Amino acid sequence: MSQNGKSQPHERQTAPVIQVNNLTRTYQLAGEDVHALTNISLNIFPHQMTAIVGRSGSGKTTLLNLLAGLDDPTSGDVHMLGDNLKALDESARLALRRDKLGFVFQSFGLLPLLTAAENVGVPLRMRNLSRKERDDRVRESLEWVGLTRRANHRPYELSGGEQQRVAVARALAAHPEIILADEPTGQLDSQTGRKLLDLMRRLVEERGITIIIVSHDPQVMTEADVVHELRDGRLLETRIKNQTVAAH
Ligand code: ADP
Ligand code: MG
């Protein structure tokens, strides 16, 4: 017990799951440099919902791709769950994504000819799991997002909100530590978006998953525990719920 016996709510008790150090990504386009990200440093802490917000073109997707090791920075580095992504070869990164990360996209990314259950099972095919284990995970994940009764429906037979919940179930089936979502509410009306965020919140609270949402949806900014705001590829400020602003 410390002297005053209380910990401050903003005190970080745990190590970050992702550390971003001086990250810069410059694209070359038609002989010109596009400075998508400039000198970004931030930490992502476990069991929280972190939002990365900013206008279109501010560098959000670029940052998410770098966090997931889908793209390489021009300079700087990303430590993910203790590994420097630079030190991992492509197969090690693939294994990291497969075993530790889940992805949710704006456009849902479901395969149109497969049923909801089959879509959820797709990422599990790459893994060395028994048929029973795969079926159990698919069932459990669909149940978790409340779509057990839609298991045999194809995407066109589902609403946008339901399709996005299938995508969340697909991410969940891998039992990820971290879910990365790029504009997950972007194609949903605000009420359906609200429900999706409630689901994301339950993933944090009940399953201890770390959620990173890239978005310009005001609902996401309100819901998140931590908001990192980008402007023109720079980190403008970090806001922590119920706490004063840390400007950069
Ligand atoms: P956001 O997701 O916030 O809308 P992006 O990360 O997609 O922003 O893009 C950031 C900037 O980088 C934009 O100016 C965009 O045009 C540029 N950009 C993104 N991807 C590429 C690419 N592959 N080649 C050239 N420029 C790109
Ligand atoms: Mg984007």
Short mmCIF file of C-alpha atoms and ligand atoms in Angstrom, two decimals:
data_model
loop_
_atom_site.label_atom_id
_atom_site.label_comp_id
_atom_site.label_asym_id
_atom_site.label_seq_id
_atom_site.Cartn_x
_atom_site.Cartn_y
_atom_site.Cartn_z
CA MET A 1 0.00 0.00 0.00
CA SER A 2 1.37 3.42 -0.86
CA GLN A 3 1.28 6.26 1.68
CA ASN A 4 -1.98 7.76 0.56
CA GLY A 5 -3.35 4.34 -0.36
CA LYS A 6 -5.04 5.58 -3.54
CA SER A 7 -4.02 5.32 -7.12
CA GLN A 8 -4.98 8.06 -9.51
CA PRO A 9 -7.37 6.98 -12.24
CA HIS A 10 -4.96 8.15 -14.94
CA GLU A 11 -2.01 6.31 -13.45
CA ARG A 12 -0.83 3.64 -15.83
CA GLN A 13 -0.55 0.39 -13.95
CA THR A 14 0.48 -1.68 -16.92
CA ALA A 15 2.96 -1.59 -19.75
CA PRO A 16 1.72 -0.45 -23.16
CA VAL A 17 0.80 -3.14 -25.69
CA ILE A 18 1.95 -0.90 -28.52
CA GLN A 19 4.67 1.73 -28.45
CA VAL A 20 5.08 4.07 -31.38
CA ASN A 21 8.33 6.01 -31.54
CA ASN A 22 8.97 8.91 -33.91
CA LEU A 23 7.03 7.29 -36.68
CA THR A 24 7.21 8.91 -40.09
CA ARG A 25 5.72 7.65 -43.35
CA THR A 26 6.34 9.49 -46.56
CA TYR A 27 4.84 8.23 -49.82
CA GLN A 28 6.32 9.01 -53.20
CA LEU A 29 3.63 9.93 -55.66
CA ALA A 30 4.43 11.17 -59.16
CA GLY A 31 7.85 12.36 -58.02
CA GLU A 32 6.41 14.27 -55.06
CA ASP A 33 6.71 13.44 -51.38
CA VAL A 34 3.42 12.98 -49.54
CA HIS A 35 4.00 13.36 -45.81
CA ALA A 36 1.28 11.03 -44.56
CA LEU A 37 2.69 10.82 -41.02
CA THR A 38 5.34 12.94 -39.34
CA ASN A 39 7.09 12.06 -36.12
CA ILE A 40 4.28 10.31 -34.27
CA SER A 41 5.01 8.98 -30.78
CA LEU A 42 2.30 7.42 -28.64
CA ASN A 43 1.54 4.44 -26.43
CA ILE A 44 -1.49 2.20 -26.56
CA PHE A 45 -2.47 0.65 -23.25
CA PRO A 46 -4.22 -2.70 -22.78
CA HIS A 47 -7.89 -3.28 -21.98
CA GLN A 48 -8.94 0.12 -23.24
CA MET A 49 -10.67 1.57 -26.22
CA THR A 50 -8.33 3.93 -28.00
CA ALA A 51 -9.52 6.13 -30.84
CA ILE A 52 -7.30 7.65 -33.49
CA VAL A 53 -9.27 10.49 -34.98
CA GLY A 54 -8.82 13.20 -37.55
CA ARG A 55 -10.23 14.40 -40.84
CA SER A 56 -10.04 12.43 -44.03
CA GLY A 57 -6.43 12.43 -45.24
CA SER A 58 -4.96 13.09 -41.79
CA GLY A 59 -3.03 9.79 -41.80
CA LYS A 60 -5.28 7.46 -39.76
CA THR A 61 -5.26 4.48 -42.10
CA THR A 62 -1.55 4.89 -42.72
CA LEU A 63 -0.97 4.70 -38.97
CA LEU A 64 -3.22 1.67 -38.54
CA ASN A 65 -1.38 -0.17 -41.33
CA LEU A 66 1.94 0.59 -39.67
CA LEU A 67 0.66 -0.62 -36.30
CA ALA A 68 -0.39 -3.90 -37.89
CA GLY A 69 2.91 -4.35 -39.71
CA LEU A 70 1.12 -4.18 -43.07
CA ASP A 71 3.36 -1.34 -44.18
CA ASP A 72 6.84 -0.14 -43.21
CA PRO A 73 7.62 3.31 -41.84
CA THR A 74 10.02 5.65 -43.58
CA SER A 75 11.60 6.12 -40.15
CA GLY A 76 10.80 5.39 -36.53
CA ASP A 77 9.42 2.17 -35.14
CA VAL A 78 6.50 0.26 -33.66
CA HIS A 79 6.81 -2.15 -30.75
CA MET A 80 3.86 -4.52 -30.72
CA LEU A 81 3.37 -6.81 -27.70
CA GLY A 82 7.08 -6.57 -26.94
CA ASP A 83 8.45 -7.06 -30.46
CA ASN A 84 9.95 -4.39 -32.66
CA LEU A 85 8.09 -4.97 -35.94
CA LYS A 86 11.26 -4.06 -37.83
CA ALA A 87 12.97 -7.10 -36.38
CA LEU A 88 10.25 -9.50 -37.58
CA ASP A 89 10.33 -11.09 -41.02
CA GLU A 90 7.16 -11.41 -43.08
CA SER A 91 6.21 -14.84 -41.73
CA ALA A 92 6.67 -13.71 -38.12
CA ARG A 93 4.47 -10.68 -38.82
CA LEU A 94 1.89 -12.89 -40.43
CA ALA A 95 1.89 -15.13 -37.35
CA LEU A 96 1.55 -12.09 -35.09
CA ARG A 97 -1.44 -10.80 -37.06
CA ARG A 98 -3.04 -14.24 -37.21
CA ASP A 99 -2.60 -15.07 -33.52
CA LYS A 100 -2.85 -11.72 -31.73
CA LEU A 101 -4.76 -9.26 -33.90
CA GLY A 102 -8.27 -8.96 -35.26
CA PHE A 103 -9.33 -6.56 -38.00
CA VAL A 104 -12.62 -4.80 -38.72
CA PHE A 105 -13.03 -2.56 -41.78
CA GLN A 106 -15.47 0.12 -42.88
CA SER A 107 -16.73 -1.99 -45.77
CA PHE A 108 -17.10 -5.14 -43.59
CA GLY A 109 -14.92 -7.21 -45.94
CA LEU A 110 -17.16 -10.28 -45.94
CA LEU A 111 -16.99 -12.82 -48.74
CA PRO A 112 -20.36 -12.56 -50.53
CA LEU A 113 -20.83 -16.23 -51.39
CA LEU A 114 -20.15 -17.51 -47.89
CA THR A 115 -22.62 -17.68 -45.01
CA ALA A 116 -22.05 -15.69 -41.83
CA ALA A 117 -20.65 -18.79 -40.10
CA GLU A 118 -18.34 -19.58 -43.03
CA ASN A 119 -17.08 -15.99 -43.09
CA VAL A 120 -16.31 -16.14 -39.38
CA GLY A 121 -14.42 -19.39 -39.96
CA VAL A 122 -12.21 -18.08 -42.79
CA PRO A 123 -9.27 -16.82 -40.68
CA LEU A 124 -9.35 -20.03 -38.66
CA ARG A 125 -8.56 -22.06 -41.77
CA MET A 126 -4.96 -20.85 -41.63
CA ARG A 127 -4.61 -22.28 -38.17
CA ASN A 128 -3.87 -25.69 -36.93
CA LEU A 129 -7.17 -26.26 -35.14
CA SER A 130 -9.39 -29.31 -35.03
CA ARG A 131 -12.66 -29.14 -36.90
CA LYS A 132 -14.49 -29.17 -33.57
CA GLU A 133 -12.42 -26.34 -32.16
CA ARG A 134 -13.08 -24.28 -35.29
CA ASP A 135 -16.83 -24.94 -35.17
CA ASP A 136 -16.92 -24.11 -31.46
CA ARG A 137 -15.15 -20.82 -32.02
CA VAL A 138 -17.44 -19.86 -34.87
CA ARG A 139 -20.51 -20.67 -32.80
CA GLU A 140 -19.21 -18.89 -29.72
CA SER A 141 -18.24 -15.78 -31.71
CA LEU A 142 -21.57 -15.50 -33.50
CA GLU A 143 -23.35 -15.97 -30.21
CA TRP A 144 -21.23 -13.25 -28.69
CA VAL A 145 -22.33 -10.70 -31.27
CA GLY A 146 -25.96 -11.89 -31.05
CA LEU A 147 -26.17 -13.47 -34.50
CA THR A 148 -26.65 -17.15 -33.76
CA ARG A 149 -29.89 -17.11 -35.71
CA ARG A 150 -28.21 -15.56 -38.74
CA ALA A 151 -25.41 -18.15 -38.96
CA ASN A 152 -26.60 -19.51 -42.31
CA HIS A 153 -27.40 -16.17 -43.93
CA ARG A 154 -25.25 -14.72 -46.66
CA PRO A 155 -24.10 -11.09 -46.43
CA TYR A 156 -26.78 -9.79 -48.84
CA GLU A 157 -29.40 -11.27 -46.52
CA LEU A 158 -28.09 -9.21 -43.60
CA SER A 159 -28.36 -5.53 -42.69
CA GLY A 160 -25.24 -3.35 -42.60
CA GLY A 161 -25.16 -3.51 -38.82
CA GLU A 162 -25.46 -7.29 -38.89
CA GLN A 163 -22.71 -7.58 -41.50
CA GLN A 164 -20.42 -5.51 -39.32
CA ARG A 165 -21.23 -7.75 -36.35
CA VAL A 166 -20.27 -10.77 -38.47
CA ALA A 167 -16.99 -8.99 -39.16
CA VAL A 168 -16.51 -8.47 -35.41
CA ALA A 169 -17.27 -12.16 -34.82
CA ARG A 170 -14.68 -13.06 -37.47
CA ALA A 171 -12.11 -10.93 -35.63
CA LEU A 172 -13.13 -12.50 -32.31
CA ALA A 173 -12.85 -16.09 -33.50
CA ALA A 174 -9.07 -15.77 -33.53
CA HIS A 175 -9.17 -14.89 -29.81
CA PRO A 176 -7.13 -11.74 -30.44
CA GLU A 177 -5.47 -9.55 -27.84
CA ILE A 178 -5.99 -6.45 -29.94
CA ILE A 179 -8.71 -5.51 -32.43
CA LEU A 180 -7.88 -2.84 -35.00
CA ALA A 181 -10.87 -1.22 -36.66
CA ASP A 182 -10.74 1.26 -39.55
CA GLU A 183 -13.87 3.46 -39.63
CA PRO A 184 -16.07 0.57 -38.42
CA THR A 185 -19.13 2.81 -38.11
CA GLY A 186 -18.48 4.63 -41.38
CA GLN A 187 -21.24 2.85 -43.32
CA LEU A 188 -23.71 2.57 -40.45
CA ASP A 189 -26.46 4.97 -39.41
CA SER A 190 -25.81 6.59 -36.04
CA GLN A 191 -28.09 4.26 -34.04
CA THR A 192 -26.52 1.14 -35.56
CA GLY A 193 -23.09 2.69 -35.06
CA ARG A 194 -23.97 3.26 -31.42
CA LYS A 195 -24.83 -0.43 -31.01
CA LEU A 196 -21.57 -1.46 -32.62
CA LEU A 197 -19.65 0.74 -30.17
CA ASP A 198 -21.58 -0.82 -27.27
CA LEU A 199 -20.45 -4.20 -28.56
CA MET A 200 -16.85 -2.97 -28.78
CA ARG A 201 -17.13 -1.67 -25.22
CA ARG A 202 -18.28 -5.10 -24.03
CA LEU A 203 -15.26 -6.67 -25.73
CA VAL A 204 -13.04 -4.42 -23.63
CA GLU A 205 -14.93 -4.91 -20.37
CA GLU A 206 -15.86 -8.58 -20.57
CA ARG A 207 -13.07 -10.07 -22.67
CA GLY A 208 -10.24 -7.70 -21.85
CA ILE A 209 -9.53 -6.99 -25.51
CA THR A 210 -7.64 -3.85 -26.45
CA ILE A 211 -9.52 -1.95 -29.13
CA ILE A 212 -8.06 0.61 -31.50
CA ILE A 213 -10.57 2.45 -33.65
CA VAL A 214 -9.58 4.80 -36.42
CA SER A 215 -12.47 7.11 -37.17
CA HIS A 216 -13.86 10.57 -37.69
CA ASP A 217 -17.20 9.61 -36.13
CA PRO A 218 -18.00 11.90 -33.14
CA GLN A 219 -19.63 8.92 -31.35
CA VAL A 220 -16.29 7.11 -31.39
CA MET A 221 -14.55 10.11 -29.85
CA THR A 222 -17.10 10.22 -27.03
CA GLU A 223 -16.96 6.50 -26.34
CA ALA A 224 -13.18 6.00 -26.36
CA ASP A 225 -11.07 5.98 -23.20
CA VAL A 226 -8.22 7.69 -25.00
CA VAL A 227 -8.37 9.82 -28.13
CA HIS A 228 -5.30 10.63 -30.22
CA GLU A 229 -6.09 13.35 -32.71
CA LEU A 230 -4.14 13.62 -35.94
CA ARG A 231 -3.96 16.65 -38.15
CA ASP A 232 -2.05 16.64 -41.41
CA GLY A 233 -0.09 13.59 -40.29
CA ARG A 234 0.94 15.02 -36.95
CA LEU A 235 -0.31 14.14 -33.49
CA LEU A 236 -2.21 17.25 -32.45
CA GLU A 237 -3.30 16.16 -28.98
CA THR A 238 -4.16 13.22 -26.78
CA ARG A 239 -7.30 13.32 -24.66
CA ILE A 240 -7.87 10.88 -21.84
CA LYS A 241 -11.42 10.43 -20.56
CA ASN A 242 -12.09 12.52 -17.46
CA GLN A 243 -8.68 14.06 -17.64
CA THR A 244 -7.05 17.21 -18.86
CA VAL A 245 -5.64 17.42 -22.33
CA ALA A 246 -2.06 16.48 -23.12
CA ALA A 247 -0.99 18.59 -26.08
CA HIS A 248 1.92 17.53 -28.26
P1 ADP B 1 -7.03 8.90 -43.53
O1 ADP B 1 -7.16 7.43 -43.26
O2 ADP B 1 -6.92 9.73 -42.27
O3 ADP B 1 -8.09 9.43 -44.42
P2 ADP B 1 -4.64 8.16 -45.03
O4 ADP B 1 -3.73 7.54 -44.06
O5 ADP B 1 -5.40 7.25 -45.93
O6 ADP B 1 -5.63 9.17 -44.27
O7 ADP B 1 -3.82 9.16 -45.97
C1 ADP B 1 -2.93 10.14 -45.45
C2 ADP B 1 -2.30 10.90 -46.62
O8 ADP B 1 -1.44 10.03 -47.35
C3 ADP B 1 -3.30 11.44 -47.64
O9 ADP B 1 -2.80 12.67 -48.11
C4 ADP B 1 -3.29 10.39 -48.72
O10 ADP B 1 -3.65 10.96 -49.95
C5 ADP B 1 -1.84 9.93 -48.70
N1 ADP B 1 -1.69 8.52 -49.12
C6 ADP B 1 -2.27 7.44 -48.52
N2 ADP B 1 -1.88 6.30 -49.11
C7 ADP B 1 -1.06 6.67 -50.13
C8 ADP B 1 -0.33 5.95 -51.14
N3 ADP B 1 -0.37 4.63 -51.20
N4 ADP B 1 0.42 6.66 -52.02
C9 ADP B 1 0.47 8.00 -51.94
N5 ADP B 1 -0.17 8.75 -51.01
C10 ADP B 1 -0.94 8.10 -50.13
MG MG B 2 -8.65 6.10 -43.80
#
